[in-house]
XYZ file of C-alpha atoms in Angstrom:
97
model
C -5.333 -78.574 -53.876
C -7.782 -80.678 -51.918
C -5.743 -83.831 -52.446
C -2.518 -82.024 -51.565
C -3.589 -80.279 -48.361
C -6.567 -82.030 -46.782
C -5.655 -83.686 -43.502
C -7.069 -87.111 -44.470
C -5.485 -88.176 -47.801
C -7.901 -91.061 -48.475
C -10.905 -88.845 -47.822
C -9.403 -86.169 -50.075
C -9.168 -88.689 -52.921
C -12.792 -89.744 -52.366
C -13.882 -86.121 -52.389
C -11.889 -85.300 -55.505
C -13.436 -88.278 -57.300
C -16.911 -87.193 -56.158
C -16.397 -83.614 -57.335
C -15.095 -84.769 -60.734
C -18.041 -87.152 -61.145
C -20.601 -84.510 -60.151
C -18.979 -82.012 -62.529
C -19.160 -84.537 -65.396
C -22.823 -85.192 -64.561
C -23.560 -81.480 -64.899
C -24.483 -81.046 -61.232
C -22.606 -77.759 -61.095
C -24.194 -76.231 -64.202
C -26.057 -73.565 -62.255
C -26.795 -69.899 -62.831
C -25.058 -68.339 -59.863
C -21.871 -68.587 -57.863
C -23.776 -68.683 -54.579
C -25.703 -71.782 -55.691
C -22.489 -73.364 -56.959
C -20.814 -72.787 -53.584
C -23.803 -74.351 -51.808
C -23.760 -77.452 -54.031
C -19.991 -77.952 -53.834
C -20.072 -77.464 -50.057
C -22.809 -80.086 -49.699
C -20.719 -82.522 -51.729
C -17.544 -81.724 -49.784
C -19.317 -82.357 -46.484
C -21.152 -85.467 -47.680
C -18.247 -87.886 -47.273
C -17.193 -87.267 -43.667
C -19.438 -84.408 -42.494
C -16.482 -82.025 -42.074
C -18.225 -78.682 -41.456
C -14.897 -76.841 -41.829
C -14.536 -77.932 -45.444
C -16.554 -75.659 -47.686
C -16.499 -73.446 -50.731
C -17.271 -69.853 -49.821
C -18.729 -67.290 -52.168
C -18.096 -63.597 -51.585
C -20.457 -61.257 -53.426
C -17.938 -58.457 -53.051
C -14.511 -59.123 -54.559
C -11.755 -59.936 -52.094
C -8.606 -57.968 -52.806
C -5.335 -59.898 -53.090
C -4.066 -58.147 -49.969
C -7.184 -58.990 -47.998
C -7.059 -62.584 -49.233
C -3.415 -62.929 -48.216
C -4.150 -61.430 -44.788
C -7.062 -63.830 -44.290
C -4.929 -66.810 -45.285
C -2.174 -65.695 -42.900
C -4.738 -65.326 -40.107
C -6.041 -68.830 -40.757
C -2.501 -70.234 -40.721
C -1.690 -68.397 -37.482
C -4.900 -69.697 -35.846
C -4.137 -73.232 -37.041
C -0.638 -73.103 -35.553
C -1.859 -71.516 -32.316
C -4.694 -74.001 -31.864
C -2.630 -77.080 -32.726
C -4.634 -77.662 -35.896
C -7.959 -77.594 -34.072
C -6.916 -79.494 -30.938
C -6.953 -76.797 -28.243
C -5.138 -78.982 -25.717
C -3.027 -82.121 -25.725
C -2.019 -83.868 -22.534
C -0.833 -87.247 -21.291
C -2.945 -88.338 -18.335
C -1.526 -90.141 -15.293
C -0.939 -93.786 -16.073
C -1.311 -93.110 -19.761
C 1.056 -94.233 -22.400
C 1.604 -92.809 -25.863
C 1.762 -96.389 -27.189
């Protein structure tokens, strides 16, 4: 999914390659899910320091309904905030080209 949805396709490919390599090296052979999430997050953020890209661990199970509601909320926020750009404007004398 990373390579399909991440905003920077080339970075997504780099990250996917990194995650596959680290998995093959055994870097993710850890005892707990919390530690796994920490390690994967560090790797995800190592390429371009994107603090929004992370693997979250929830100790308490997330119900399908709650997960769907959270995803919908994230999508709504993304659309409302122009994908993280709170404002876009063309200044006087500016040109889009």
